[in-house]
PDB file of C-alpha atoms and ligand atoms in Angstrom:
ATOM      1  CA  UNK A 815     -29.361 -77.943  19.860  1.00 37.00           C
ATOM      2  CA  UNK A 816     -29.153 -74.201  21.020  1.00 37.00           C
ATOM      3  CA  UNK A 817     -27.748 -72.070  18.447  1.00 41.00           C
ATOM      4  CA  UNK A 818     -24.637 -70.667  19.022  1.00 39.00           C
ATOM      5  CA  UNK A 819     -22.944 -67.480  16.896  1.00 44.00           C
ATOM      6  CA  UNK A 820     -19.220 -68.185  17.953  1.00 42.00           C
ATOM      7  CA  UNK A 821     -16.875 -64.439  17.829  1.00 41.00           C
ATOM      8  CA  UNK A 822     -20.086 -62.520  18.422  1.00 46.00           C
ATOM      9  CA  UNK A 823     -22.116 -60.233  21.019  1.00 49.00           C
ATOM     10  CA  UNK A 824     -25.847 -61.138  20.849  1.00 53.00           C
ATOM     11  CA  UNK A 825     -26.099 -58.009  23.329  1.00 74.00           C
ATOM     12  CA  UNK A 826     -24.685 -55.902  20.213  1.00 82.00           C
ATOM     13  CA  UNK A 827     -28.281 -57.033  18.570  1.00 91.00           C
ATOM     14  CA  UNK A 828     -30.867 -55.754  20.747  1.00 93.00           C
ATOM     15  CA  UNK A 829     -32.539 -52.823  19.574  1.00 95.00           C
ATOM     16  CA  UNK A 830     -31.752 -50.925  22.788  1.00 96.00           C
ATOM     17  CA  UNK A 831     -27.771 -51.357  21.628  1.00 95.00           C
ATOM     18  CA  UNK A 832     -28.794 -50.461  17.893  1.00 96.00           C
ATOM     19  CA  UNK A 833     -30.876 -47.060  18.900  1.00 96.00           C
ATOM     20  CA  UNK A 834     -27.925 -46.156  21.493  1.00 95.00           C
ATOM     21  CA  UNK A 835     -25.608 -46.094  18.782  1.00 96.00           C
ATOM     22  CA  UNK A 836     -27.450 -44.813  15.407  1.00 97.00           C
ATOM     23  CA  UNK A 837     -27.533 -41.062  16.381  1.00 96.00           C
ATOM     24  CA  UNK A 838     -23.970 -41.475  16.046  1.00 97.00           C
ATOM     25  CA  UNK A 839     -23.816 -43.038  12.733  1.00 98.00           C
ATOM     26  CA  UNK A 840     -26.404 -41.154  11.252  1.00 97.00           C
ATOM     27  CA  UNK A 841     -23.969 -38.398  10.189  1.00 97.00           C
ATOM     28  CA  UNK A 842     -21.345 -40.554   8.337  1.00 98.00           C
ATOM     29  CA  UNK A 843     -24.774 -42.762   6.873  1.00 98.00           C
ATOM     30  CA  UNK A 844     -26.215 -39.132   5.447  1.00 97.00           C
ATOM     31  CA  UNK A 845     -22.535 -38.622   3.991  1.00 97.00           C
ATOM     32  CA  UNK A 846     -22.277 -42.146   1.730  1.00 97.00           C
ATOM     33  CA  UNK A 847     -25.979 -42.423   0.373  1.00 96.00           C
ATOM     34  CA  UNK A 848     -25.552 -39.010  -0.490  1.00 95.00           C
ATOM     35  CA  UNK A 849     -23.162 -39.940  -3.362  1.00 93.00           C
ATOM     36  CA  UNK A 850     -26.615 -42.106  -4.427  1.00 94.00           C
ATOM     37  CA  UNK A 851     -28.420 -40.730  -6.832  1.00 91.00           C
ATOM     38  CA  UNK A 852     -32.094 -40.598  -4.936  1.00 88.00           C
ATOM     39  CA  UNK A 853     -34.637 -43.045  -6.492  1.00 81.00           C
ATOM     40  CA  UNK A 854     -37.982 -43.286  -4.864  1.00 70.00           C
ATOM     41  CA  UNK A 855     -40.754 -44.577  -6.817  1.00 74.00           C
ATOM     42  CA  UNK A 856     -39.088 -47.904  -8.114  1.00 80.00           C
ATOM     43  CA  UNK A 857     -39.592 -49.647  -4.772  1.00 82.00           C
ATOM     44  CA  UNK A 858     -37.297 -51.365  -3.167  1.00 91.00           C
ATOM     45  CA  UNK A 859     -35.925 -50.936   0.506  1.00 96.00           C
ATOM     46  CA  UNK A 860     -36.028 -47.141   2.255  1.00 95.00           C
ATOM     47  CA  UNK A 861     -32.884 -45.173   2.962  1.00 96.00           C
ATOM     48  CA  UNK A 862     -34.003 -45.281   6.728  1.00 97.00           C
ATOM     49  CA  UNK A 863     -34.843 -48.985   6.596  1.00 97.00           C
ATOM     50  CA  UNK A 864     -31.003 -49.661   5.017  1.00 98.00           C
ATOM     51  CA  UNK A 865     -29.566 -47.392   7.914  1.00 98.00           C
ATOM     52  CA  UNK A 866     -30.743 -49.732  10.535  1.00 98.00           C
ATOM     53  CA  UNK A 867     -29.124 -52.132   8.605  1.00 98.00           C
ATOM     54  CA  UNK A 868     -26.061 -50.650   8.700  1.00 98.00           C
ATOM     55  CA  UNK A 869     -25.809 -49.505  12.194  1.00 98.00           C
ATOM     56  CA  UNK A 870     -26.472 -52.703  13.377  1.00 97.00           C
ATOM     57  CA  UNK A 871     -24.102 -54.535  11.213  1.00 97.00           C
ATOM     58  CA  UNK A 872     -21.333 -52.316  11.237  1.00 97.00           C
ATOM     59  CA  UNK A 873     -20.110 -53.161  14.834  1.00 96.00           C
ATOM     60  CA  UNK A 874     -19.443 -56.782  13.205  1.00 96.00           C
ATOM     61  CA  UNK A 875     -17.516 -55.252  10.741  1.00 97.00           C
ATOM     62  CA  UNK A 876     -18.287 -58.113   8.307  1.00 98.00           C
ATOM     63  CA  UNK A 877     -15.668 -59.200   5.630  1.00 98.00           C
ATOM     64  CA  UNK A 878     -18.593 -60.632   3.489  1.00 98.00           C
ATOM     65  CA  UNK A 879     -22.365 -59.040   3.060  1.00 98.00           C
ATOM     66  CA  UNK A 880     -24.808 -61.974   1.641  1.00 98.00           C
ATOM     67  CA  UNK A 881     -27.916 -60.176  -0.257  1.00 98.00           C
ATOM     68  CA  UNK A 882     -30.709 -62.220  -1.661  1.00 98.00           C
ATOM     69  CA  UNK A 883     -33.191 -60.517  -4.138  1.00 98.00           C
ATOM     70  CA  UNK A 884     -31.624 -57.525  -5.834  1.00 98.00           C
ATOM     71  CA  UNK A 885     -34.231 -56.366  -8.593  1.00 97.00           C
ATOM     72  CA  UNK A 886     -32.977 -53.042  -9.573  1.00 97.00           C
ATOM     73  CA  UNK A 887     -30.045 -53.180  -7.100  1.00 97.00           C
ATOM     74  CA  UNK A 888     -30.859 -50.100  -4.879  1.00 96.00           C
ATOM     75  CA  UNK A 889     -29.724 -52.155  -1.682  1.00 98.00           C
ATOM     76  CA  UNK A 890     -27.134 -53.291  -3.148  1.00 98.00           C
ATOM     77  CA  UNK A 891     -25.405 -50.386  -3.831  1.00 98.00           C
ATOM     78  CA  UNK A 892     -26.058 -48.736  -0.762  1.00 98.00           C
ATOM     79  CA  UNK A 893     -24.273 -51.973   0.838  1.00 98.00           C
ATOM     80  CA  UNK A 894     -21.574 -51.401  -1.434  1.00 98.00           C
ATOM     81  CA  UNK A 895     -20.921 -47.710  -0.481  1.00 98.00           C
ATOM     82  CA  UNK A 896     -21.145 -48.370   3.442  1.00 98.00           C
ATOM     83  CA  UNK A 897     -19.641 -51.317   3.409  1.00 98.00           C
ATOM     84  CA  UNK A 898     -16.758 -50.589   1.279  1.00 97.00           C
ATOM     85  CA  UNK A 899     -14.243 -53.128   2.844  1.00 98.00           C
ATOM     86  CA  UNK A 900     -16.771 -55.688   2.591  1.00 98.00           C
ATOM     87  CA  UNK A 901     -17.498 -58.203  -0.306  1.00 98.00           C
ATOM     88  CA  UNK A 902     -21.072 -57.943  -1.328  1.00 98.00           C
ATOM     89  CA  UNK A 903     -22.215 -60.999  -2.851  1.00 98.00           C
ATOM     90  CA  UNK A 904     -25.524 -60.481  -4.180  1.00 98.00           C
ATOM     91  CA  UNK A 905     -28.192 -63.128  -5.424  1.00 98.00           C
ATOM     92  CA  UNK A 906     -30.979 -62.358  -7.669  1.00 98.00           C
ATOM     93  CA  UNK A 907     -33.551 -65.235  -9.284  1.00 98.00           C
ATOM     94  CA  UNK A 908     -35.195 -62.940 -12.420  1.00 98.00           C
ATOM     95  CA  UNK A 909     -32.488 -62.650 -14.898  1.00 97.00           C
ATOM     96  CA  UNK A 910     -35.287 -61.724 -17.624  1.00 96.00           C
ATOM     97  CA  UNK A 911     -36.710 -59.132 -15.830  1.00 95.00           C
ATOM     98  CA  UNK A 912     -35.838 -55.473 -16.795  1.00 95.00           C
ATOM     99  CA  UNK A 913     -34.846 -54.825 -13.342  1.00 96.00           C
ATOM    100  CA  UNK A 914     -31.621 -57.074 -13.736  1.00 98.00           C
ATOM    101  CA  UNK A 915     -30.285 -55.167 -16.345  1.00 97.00           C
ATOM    102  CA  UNK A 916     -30.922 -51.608 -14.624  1.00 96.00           C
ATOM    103  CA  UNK A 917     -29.079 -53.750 -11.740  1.00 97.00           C
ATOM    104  CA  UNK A 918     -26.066 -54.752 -13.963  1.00 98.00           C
ATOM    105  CA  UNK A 919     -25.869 -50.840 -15.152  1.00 97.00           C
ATOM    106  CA  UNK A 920     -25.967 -49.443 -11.546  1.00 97.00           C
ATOM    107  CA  UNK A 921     -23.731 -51.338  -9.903  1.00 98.00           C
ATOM    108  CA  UNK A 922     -20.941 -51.629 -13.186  1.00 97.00           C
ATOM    109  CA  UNK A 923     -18.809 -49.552 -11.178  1.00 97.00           C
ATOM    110  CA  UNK A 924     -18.887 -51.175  -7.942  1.00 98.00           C
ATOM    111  CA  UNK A 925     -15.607 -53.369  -7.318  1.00 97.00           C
ATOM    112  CA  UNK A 926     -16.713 -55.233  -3.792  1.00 98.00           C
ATOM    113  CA  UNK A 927     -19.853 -56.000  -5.338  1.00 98.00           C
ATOM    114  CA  UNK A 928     -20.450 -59.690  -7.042  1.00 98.00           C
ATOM    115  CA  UNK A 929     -23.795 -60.160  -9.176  1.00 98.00           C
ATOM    116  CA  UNK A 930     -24.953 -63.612  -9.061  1.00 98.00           C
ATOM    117  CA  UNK A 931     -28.330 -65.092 -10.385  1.00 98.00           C
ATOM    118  CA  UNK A 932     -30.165 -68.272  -9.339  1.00 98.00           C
ATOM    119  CA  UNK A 933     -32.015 -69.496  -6.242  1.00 98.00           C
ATOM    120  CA  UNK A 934     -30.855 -68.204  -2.759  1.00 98.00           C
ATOM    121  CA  UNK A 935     -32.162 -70.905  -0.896  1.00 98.00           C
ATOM    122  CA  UNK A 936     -29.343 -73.045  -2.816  1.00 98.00           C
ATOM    123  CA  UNK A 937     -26.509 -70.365  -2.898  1.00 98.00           C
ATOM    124  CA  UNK A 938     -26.900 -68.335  -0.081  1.00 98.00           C
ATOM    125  CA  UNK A 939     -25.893 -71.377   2.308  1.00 98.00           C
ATOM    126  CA  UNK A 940     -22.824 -72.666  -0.087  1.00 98.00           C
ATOM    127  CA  UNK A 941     -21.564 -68.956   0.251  1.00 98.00           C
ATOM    128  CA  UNK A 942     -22.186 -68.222   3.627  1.00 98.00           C
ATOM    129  CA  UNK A 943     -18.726 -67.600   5.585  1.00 98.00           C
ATOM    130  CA  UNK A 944     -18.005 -66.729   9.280  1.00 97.00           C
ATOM    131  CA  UNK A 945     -19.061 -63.282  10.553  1.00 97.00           C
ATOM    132  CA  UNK A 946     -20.923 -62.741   7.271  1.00 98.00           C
ATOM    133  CA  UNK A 947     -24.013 -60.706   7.903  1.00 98.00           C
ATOM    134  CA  UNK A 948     -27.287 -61.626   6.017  1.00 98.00           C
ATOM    135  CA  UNK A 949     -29.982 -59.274   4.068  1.00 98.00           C
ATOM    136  CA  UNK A 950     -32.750 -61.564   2.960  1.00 98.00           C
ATOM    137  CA  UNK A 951     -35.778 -59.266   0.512  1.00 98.00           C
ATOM    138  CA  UNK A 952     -36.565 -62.131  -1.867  1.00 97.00           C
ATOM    139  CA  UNK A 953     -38.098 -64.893  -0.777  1.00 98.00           C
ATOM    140  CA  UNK A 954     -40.213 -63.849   1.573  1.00 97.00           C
ATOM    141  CA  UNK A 955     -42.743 -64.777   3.849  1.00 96.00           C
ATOM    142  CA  UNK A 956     -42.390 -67.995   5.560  1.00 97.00           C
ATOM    143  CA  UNK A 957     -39.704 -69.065   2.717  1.00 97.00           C
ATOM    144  CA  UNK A 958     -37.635 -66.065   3.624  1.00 98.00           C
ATOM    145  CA  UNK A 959     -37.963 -67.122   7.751  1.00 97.00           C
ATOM    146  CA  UNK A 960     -36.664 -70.818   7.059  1.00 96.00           C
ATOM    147  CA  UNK A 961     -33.872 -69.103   4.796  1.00 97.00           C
ATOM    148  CA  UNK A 962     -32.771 -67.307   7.491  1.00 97.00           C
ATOM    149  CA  UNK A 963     -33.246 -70.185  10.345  1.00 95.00           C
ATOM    150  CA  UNK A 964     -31.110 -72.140   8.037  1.00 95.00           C
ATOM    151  CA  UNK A 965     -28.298 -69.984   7.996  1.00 96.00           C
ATOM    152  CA  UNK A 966     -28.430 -69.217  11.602  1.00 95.00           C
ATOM    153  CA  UNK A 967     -28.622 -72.576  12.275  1.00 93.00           C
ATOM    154  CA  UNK A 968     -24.846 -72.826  11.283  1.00 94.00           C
ATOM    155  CA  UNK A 969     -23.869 -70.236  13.587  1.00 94.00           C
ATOM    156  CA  UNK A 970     -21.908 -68.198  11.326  1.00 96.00           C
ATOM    157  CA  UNK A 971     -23.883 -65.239  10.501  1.00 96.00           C
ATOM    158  CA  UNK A 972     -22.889 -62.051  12.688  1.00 95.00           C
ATOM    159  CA  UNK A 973     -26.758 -61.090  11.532  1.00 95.00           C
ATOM    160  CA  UNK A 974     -29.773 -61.657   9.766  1.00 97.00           C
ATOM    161  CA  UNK A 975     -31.882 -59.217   8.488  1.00 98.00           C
ATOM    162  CA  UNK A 976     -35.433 -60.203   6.656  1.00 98.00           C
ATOM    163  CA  UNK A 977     -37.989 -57.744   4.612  1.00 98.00           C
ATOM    164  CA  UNK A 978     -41.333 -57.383   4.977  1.00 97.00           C
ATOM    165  CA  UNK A 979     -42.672 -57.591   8.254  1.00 98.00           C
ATOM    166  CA  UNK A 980     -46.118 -55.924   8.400  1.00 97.00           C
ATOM    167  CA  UNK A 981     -47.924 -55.870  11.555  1.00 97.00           C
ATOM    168  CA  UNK A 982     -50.720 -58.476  11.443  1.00 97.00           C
ATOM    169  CA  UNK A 983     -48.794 -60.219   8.902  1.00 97.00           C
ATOM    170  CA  UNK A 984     -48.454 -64.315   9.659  1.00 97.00           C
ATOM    171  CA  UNK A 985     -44.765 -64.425   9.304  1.00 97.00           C
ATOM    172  CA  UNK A 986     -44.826 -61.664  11.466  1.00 98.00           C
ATOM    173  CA  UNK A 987     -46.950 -62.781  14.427  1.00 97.00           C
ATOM    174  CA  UNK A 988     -44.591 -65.824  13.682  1.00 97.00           C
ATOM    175  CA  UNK A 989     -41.432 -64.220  14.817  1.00 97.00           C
ATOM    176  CA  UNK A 990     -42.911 -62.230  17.668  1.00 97.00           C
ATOM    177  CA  UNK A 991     -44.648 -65.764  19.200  1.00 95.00           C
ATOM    178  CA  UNK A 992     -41.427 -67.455  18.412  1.00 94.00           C
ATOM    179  CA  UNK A 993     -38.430 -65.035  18.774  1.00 93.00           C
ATOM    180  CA  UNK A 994     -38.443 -63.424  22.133  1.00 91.00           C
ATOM    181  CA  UNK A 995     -35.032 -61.277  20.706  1.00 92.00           C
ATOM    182  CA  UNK A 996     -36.087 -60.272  17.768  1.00 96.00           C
ATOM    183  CA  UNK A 997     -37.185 -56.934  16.651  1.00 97.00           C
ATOM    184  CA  UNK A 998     -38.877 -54.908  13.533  1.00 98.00           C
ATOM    185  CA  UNK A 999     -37.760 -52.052  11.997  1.00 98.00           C
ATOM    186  CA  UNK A1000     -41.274 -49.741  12.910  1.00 97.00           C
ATOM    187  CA  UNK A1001     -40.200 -49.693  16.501  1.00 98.00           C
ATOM    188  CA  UNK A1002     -41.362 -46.443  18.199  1.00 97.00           C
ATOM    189  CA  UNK A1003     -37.522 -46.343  18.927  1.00 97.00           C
ATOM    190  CA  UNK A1004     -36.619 -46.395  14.731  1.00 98.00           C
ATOM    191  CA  UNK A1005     -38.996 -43.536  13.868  1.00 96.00           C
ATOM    192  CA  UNK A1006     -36.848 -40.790  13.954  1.00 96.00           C
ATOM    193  CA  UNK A1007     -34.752 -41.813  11.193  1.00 97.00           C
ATOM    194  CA  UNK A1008     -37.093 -41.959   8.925  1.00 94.00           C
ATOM    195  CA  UNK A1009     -36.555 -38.217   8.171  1.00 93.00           C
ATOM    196  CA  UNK A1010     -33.837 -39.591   6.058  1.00 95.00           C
ATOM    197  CA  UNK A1011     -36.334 -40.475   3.377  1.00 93.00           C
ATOM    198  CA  UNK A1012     -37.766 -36.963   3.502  1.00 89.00           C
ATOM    199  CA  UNK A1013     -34.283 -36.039   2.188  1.00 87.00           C
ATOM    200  CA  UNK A1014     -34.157 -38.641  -0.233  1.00 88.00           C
ATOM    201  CA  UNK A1015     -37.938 -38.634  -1.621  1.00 84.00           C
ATOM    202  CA  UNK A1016     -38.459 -35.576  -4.619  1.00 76.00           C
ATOM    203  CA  UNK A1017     -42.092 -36.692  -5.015  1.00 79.00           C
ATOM    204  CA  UNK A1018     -44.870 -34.190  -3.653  1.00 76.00           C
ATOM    205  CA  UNK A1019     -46.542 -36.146  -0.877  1.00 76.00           C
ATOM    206  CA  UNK A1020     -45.307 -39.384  -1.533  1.00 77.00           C
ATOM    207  CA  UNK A1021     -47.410 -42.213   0.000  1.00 81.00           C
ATOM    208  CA  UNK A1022     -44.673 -44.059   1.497  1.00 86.00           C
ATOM    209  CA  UNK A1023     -44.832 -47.626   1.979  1.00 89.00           C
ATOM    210  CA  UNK A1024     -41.946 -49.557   4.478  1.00 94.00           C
ATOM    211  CA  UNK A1025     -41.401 -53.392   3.976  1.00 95.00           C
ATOM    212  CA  UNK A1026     -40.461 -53.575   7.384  1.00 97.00           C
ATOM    213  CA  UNK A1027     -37.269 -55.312   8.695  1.00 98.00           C
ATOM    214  CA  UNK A1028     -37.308 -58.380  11.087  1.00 98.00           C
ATOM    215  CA  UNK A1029     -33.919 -58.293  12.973  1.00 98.00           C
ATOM    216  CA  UNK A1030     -33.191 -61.928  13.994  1.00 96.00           C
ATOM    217  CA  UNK A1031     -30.551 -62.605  15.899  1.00 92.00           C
ATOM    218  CA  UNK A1032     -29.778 -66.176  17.239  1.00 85.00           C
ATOM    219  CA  UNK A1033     -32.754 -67.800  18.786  1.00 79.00           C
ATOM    220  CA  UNK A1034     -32.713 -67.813  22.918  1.00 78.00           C
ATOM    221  CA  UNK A1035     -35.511 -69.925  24.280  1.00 76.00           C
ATOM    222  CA  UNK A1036     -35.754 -72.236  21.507  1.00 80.00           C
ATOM    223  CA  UNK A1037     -33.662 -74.821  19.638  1.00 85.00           C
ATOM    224  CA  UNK A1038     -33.162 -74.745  16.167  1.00 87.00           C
ATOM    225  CA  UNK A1039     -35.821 -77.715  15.711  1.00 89.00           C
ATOM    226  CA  UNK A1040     -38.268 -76.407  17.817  1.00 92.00           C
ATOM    227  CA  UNK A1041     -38.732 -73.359  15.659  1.00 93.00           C
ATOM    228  CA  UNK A1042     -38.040 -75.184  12.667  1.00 92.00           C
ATOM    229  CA  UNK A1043     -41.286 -77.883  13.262  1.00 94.00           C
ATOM    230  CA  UNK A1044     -43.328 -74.430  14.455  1.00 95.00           C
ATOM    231  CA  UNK A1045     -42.462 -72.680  11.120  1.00 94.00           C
ATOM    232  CA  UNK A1046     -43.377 -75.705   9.067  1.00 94.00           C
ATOM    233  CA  UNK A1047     -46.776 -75.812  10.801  1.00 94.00           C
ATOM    234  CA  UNK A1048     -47.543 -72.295  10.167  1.00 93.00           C
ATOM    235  CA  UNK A1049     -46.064 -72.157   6.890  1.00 90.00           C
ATOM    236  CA  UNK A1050     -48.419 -75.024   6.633  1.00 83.00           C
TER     237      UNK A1050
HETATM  238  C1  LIG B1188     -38.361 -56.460  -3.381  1.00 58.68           C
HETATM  239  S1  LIG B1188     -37.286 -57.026  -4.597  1.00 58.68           S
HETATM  240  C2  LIG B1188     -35.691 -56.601  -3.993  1.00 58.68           C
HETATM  241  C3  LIG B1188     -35.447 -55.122  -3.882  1.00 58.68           C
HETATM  242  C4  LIG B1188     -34.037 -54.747  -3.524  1.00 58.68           C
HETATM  243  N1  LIG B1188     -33.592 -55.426  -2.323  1.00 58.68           N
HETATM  244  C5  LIG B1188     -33.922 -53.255  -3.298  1.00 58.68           C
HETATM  245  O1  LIG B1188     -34.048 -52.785  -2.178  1.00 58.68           O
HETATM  246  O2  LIG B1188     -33.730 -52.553  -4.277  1.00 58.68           O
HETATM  247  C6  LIG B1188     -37.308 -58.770  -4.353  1.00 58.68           C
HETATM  248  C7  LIG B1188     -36.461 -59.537  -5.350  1.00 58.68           C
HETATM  249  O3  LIG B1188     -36.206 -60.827  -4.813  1.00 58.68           O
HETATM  250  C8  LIG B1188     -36.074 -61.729  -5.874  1.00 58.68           C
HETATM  251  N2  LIG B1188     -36.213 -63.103  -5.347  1.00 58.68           N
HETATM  252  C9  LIG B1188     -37.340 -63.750  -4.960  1.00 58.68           C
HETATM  253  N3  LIG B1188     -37.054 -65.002  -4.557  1.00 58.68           N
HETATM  254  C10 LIG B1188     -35.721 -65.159  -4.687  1.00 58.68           C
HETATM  255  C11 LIG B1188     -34.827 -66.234  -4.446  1.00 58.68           C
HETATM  256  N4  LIG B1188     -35.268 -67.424  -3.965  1.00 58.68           N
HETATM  257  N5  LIG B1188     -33.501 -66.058  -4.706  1.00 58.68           N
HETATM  258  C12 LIG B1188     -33.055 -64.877  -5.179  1.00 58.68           C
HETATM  259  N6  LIG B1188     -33.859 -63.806  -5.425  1.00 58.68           N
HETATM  260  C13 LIG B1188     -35.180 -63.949  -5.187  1.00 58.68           C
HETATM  261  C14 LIG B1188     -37.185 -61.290  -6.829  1.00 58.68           C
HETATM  262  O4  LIG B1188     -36.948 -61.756  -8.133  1.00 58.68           O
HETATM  263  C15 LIG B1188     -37.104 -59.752  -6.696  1.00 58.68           C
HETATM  264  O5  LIG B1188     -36.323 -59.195  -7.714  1.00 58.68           O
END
């Protein structure tokens, strides 16, 4: 079975479509996360990292925004301020952690935003809806790459982005082996943008590290199975 995304434009998804169109975005991006309060040094994903997020997804104009892993919630409310027509339905497993509760207390005020806890894997597919778009940073790894394949799979997200996509990394060399149309957030073509964390970083020489996003879009060369047996042997 080839995967299809029914109501979508895969060519909307390349990264050649998503650079072509960020320089315009960037203004009204700089505008909304500047009602953030700035919070480097707690980890969690970059302001740059989030904008490629939201210049690629906001074409879609998704009704729904699936997150999985929240911790302290900075992604999350950055999705909730740019995608303030949206639904944010976001998943976190650690309830005990301290991180959920500075989670609860950011996002309080947030009325698109829905604060679930539990196991992605199990909810993330239950909740999924048409034209939903995906932002997987917890699992990770291989367990974040089925997550996603899973949920492609059903041809309903508009698009999937995972964290954490180091060069060298397996799940990386994975996706580039496997995924002729995907692409990663540290392309040559992303760099610019990264001056938006100079804005958003108070810390003197901060030693920056990026997660790296893995842009998936449906799968062209391969079927759904084919990838799926490859990612259980390399997961293996
Ligand atoms: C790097 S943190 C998320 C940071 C957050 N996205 C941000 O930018 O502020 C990863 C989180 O994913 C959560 N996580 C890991 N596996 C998960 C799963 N299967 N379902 C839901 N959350 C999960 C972890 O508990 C952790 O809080």
């Amino acid at each position: 079975m080839i995967l299809h995304m029914p109501g979508t434009a895969p060519a909307l998804l390349s990264k050649t479509a998503l650079a072509d169109r960020a320089d315009a975005l960037l203004p009204e991006y700089r505008e909304i996360i500047g009602s953030i309060l700035p919070e480097a040094g707690f980890g969690g994903i970059w302001e740059s990292e989030m904008f490629l997020f939201y210049a690629a997804v906001k074409p879609f104009a998704p009704k729904q925004i699936l997150e999985s892993g929240r911790a302290r919630g900075k992604s999350t409310l950055i999705l909730a301020r740019c995608f303030a027509d949206a639904r944010i339905i976001s998943i976190e497993y650690d309830r005990q952690s301290e991180n959920a509760a500075a989670a609860e207390a950011k996002l309080k005020s947030e009325r698109n935003v829905e604060l679930l806890y539990g196991d992605s894997r199990e909810i993330l597919p239950q909740r999924l809806q048409p034209g939903d778009a995906v932002l997987i940073d917890g699992p990770k790894d291989f367990r974040a790459l089925k997550l996603a394949l899973d949920l492609l799979r059903t041809g309903k997200p508009c698009a999937v982005f995972v964290h954490d996509f180091p060069p060298n990394s397996p799940q990386r060399k994975f996706v580039e082996r496997n995924w002729p149309n995907a692409f990663f957030g540290d392309d040559p073509l992303f760099q610019r943008f990264q001056s938006l964390d100079n804005e958003r970083d108070p810390r003197p020489n901060p030693q920056r590290r990026y997660g790296i996003f893995a842009c998936l879009p449906r799968p062209v060369s391969l079927s759904y199975w084919q990838i799926r047996i490859r990612l259980f042997f390399a997961a293996w």
